[in-house]
PDB file of C-alpha atoms in Angstrom:
ATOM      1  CA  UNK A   1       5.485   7.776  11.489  1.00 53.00           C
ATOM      2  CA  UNK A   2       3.954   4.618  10.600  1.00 53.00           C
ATOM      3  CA  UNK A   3       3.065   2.086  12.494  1.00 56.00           C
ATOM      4  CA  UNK A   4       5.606  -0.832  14.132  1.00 59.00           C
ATOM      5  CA  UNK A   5       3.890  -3.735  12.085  1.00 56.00           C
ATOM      6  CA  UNK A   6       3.641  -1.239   8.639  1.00 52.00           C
ATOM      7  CA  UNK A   7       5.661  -4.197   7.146  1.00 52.00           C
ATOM      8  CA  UNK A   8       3.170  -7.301   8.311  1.00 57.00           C
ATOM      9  CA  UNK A   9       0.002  -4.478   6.967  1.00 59.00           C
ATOM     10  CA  UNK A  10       1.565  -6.063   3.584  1.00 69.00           C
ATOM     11  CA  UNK A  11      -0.824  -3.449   1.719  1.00 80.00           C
ATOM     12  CA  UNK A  12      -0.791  -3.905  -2.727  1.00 87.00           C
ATOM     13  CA  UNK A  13       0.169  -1.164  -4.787  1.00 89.00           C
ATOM     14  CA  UNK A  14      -3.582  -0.352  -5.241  1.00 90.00           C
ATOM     15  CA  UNK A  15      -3.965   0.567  -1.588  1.00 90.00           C
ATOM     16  CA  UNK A  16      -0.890   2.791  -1.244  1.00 92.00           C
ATOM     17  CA  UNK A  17      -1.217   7.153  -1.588  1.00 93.00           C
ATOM     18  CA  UNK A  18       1.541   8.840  -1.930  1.00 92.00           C
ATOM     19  CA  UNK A  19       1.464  12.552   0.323  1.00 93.00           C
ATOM     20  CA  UNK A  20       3.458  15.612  -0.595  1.00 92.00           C
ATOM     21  CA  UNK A  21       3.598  18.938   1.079  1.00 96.00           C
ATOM     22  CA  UNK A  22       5.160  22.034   0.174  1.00 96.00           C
ATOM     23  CA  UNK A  23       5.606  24.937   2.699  1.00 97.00           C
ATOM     24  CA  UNK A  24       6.167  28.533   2.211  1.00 97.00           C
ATOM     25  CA  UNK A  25       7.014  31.745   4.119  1.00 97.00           C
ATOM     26  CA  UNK A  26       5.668  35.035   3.280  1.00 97.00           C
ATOM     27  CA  UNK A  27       6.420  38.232   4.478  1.00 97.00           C
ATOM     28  CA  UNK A  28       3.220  40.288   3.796  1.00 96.00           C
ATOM     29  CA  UNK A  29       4.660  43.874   2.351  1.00 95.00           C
ATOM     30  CA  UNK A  30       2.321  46.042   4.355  1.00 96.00           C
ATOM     31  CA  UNK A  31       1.684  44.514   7.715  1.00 96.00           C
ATOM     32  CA  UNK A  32       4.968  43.235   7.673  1.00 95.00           C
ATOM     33  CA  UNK A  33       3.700  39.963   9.440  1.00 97.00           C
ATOM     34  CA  UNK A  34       4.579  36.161   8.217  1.00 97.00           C
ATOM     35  CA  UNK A  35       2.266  34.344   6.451  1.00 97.00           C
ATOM     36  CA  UNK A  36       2.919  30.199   7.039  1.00 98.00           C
ATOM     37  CA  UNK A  37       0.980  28.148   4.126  1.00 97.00           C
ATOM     38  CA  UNK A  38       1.187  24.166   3.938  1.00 97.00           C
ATOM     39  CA  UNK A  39      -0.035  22.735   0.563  1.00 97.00           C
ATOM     40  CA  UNK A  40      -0.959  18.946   0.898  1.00 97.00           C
ATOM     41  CA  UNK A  41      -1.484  16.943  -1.942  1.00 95.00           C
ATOM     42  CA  UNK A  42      -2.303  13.339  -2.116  1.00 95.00           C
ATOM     43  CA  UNK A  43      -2.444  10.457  -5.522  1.00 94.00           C
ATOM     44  CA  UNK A  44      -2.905   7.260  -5.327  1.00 95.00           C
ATOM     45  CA  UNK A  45       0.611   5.165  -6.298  1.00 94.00           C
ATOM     46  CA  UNK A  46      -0.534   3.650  -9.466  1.00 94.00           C
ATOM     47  CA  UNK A  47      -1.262   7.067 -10.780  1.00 95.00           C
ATOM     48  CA  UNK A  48       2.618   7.192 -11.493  1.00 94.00           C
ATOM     49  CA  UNK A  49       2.402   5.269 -14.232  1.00 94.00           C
ATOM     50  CA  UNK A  50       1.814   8.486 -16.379  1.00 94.00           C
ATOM     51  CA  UNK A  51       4.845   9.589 -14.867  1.00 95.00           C
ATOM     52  CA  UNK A  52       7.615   7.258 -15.097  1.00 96.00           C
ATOM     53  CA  UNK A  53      10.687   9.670 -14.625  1.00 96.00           C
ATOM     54  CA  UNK A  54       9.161  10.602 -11.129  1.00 95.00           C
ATOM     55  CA  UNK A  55       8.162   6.729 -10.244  1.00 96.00           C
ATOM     56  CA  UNK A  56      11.864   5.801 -11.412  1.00 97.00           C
ATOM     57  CA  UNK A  57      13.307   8.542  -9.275  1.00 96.00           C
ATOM     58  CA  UNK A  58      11.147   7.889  -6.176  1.00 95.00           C
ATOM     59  CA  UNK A  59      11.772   4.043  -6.434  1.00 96.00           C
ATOM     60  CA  UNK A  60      15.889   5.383  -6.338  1.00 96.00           C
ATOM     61  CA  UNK A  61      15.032   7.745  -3.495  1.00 95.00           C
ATOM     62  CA  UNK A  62      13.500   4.927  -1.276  1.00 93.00           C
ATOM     63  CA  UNK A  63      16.321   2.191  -2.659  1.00 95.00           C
ATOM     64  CA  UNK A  64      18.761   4.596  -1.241  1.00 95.00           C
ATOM     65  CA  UNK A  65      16.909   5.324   2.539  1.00 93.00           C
ATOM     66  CA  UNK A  66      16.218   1.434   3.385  1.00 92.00           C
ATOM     67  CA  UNK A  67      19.785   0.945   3.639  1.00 92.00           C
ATOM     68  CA  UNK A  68      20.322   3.553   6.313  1.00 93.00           C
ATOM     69  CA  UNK A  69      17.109   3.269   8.047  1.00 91.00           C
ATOM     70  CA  UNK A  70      18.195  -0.654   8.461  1.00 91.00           C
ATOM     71  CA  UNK A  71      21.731   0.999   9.667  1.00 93.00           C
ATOM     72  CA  UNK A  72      20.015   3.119  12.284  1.00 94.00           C
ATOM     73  CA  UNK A  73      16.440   0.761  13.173  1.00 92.00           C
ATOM     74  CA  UNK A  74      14.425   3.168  12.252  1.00 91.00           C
ATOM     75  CA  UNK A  75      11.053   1.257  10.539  1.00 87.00           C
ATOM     76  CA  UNK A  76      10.712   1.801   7.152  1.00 86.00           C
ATOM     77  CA  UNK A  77       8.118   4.520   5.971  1.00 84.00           C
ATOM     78  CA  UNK A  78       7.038   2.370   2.835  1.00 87.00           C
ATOM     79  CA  UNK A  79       6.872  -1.456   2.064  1.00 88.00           C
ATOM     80  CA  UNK A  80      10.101  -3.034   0.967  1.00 89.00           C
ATOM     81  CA  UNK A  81       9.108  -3.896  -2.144  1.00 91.00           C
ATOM     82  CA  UNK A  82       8.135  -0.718  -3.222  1.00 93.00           C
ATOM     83  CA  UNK A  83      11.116   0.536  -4.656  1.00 94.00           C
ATOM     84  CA  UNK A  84      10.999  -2.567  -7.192  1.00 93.00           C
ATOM     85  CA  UNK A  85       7.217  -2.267  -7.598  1.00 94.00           C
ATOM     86  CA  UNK A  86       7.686   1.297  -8.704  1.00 95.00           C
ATOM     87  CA  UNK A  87      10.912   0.468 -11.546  1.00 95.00           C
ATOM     88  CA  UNK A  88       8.021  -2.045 -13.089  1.00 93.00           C
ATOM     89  CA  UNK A  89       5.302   0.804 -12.864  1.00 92.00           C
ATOM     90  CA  UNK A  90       7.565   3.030 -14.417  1.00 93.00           C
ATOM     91  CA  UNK A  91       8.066   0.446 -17.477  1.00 91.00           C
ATOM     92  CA  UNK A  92      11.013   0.210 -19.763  1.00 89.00           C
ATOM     93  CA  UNK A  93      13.565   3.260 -19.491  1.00 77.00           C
TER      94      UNK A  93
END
């Protein structure tokens, strides 16, 4: 969760990472147990620019939360102006 004043932090585009995990479970055949795996990976923002049909669909993702998270309180987990930082990363569609 970040922190109250994420939104005063004002951080640029250069500073921001974006953090993805992917879990799994696994039986194991023999032993029958469950295997749990995490896998983390990390980028910074700007990298997205080789990638503008993700940037354009995480810039709808997060235009789509602020709305409710202002509905409900809950703070933000990115800077406003991300969504529209992201559409101009992305360039022309």
């Amino acid at each position: 969760e970040p922190p109250e004043d994420y939104d005063r932090l004002d951080p640029t585009l250069e500073q921001l990472w974006l953090r993805s995990e992917r879990q799994t479970l696994v039986r194991l055949p023999r032993a029958r147990a469950v295997l749990f795996t995490i896998k983390t990976q990390q980028c910074p923002v700007t990298d997205l620019a080789h990638a503008p049909a993700v940037a354009r669909g995480l810039a709808a993702k997060y235009r789509a939360l602020l709305p409710e998270l202002d509905r409900t309180g809950d703070p933000a987990p990115v800077p406003r102006w991300l969504p529209d930082a992201l559409e101009r990363l992305a360039g022309p569609s």
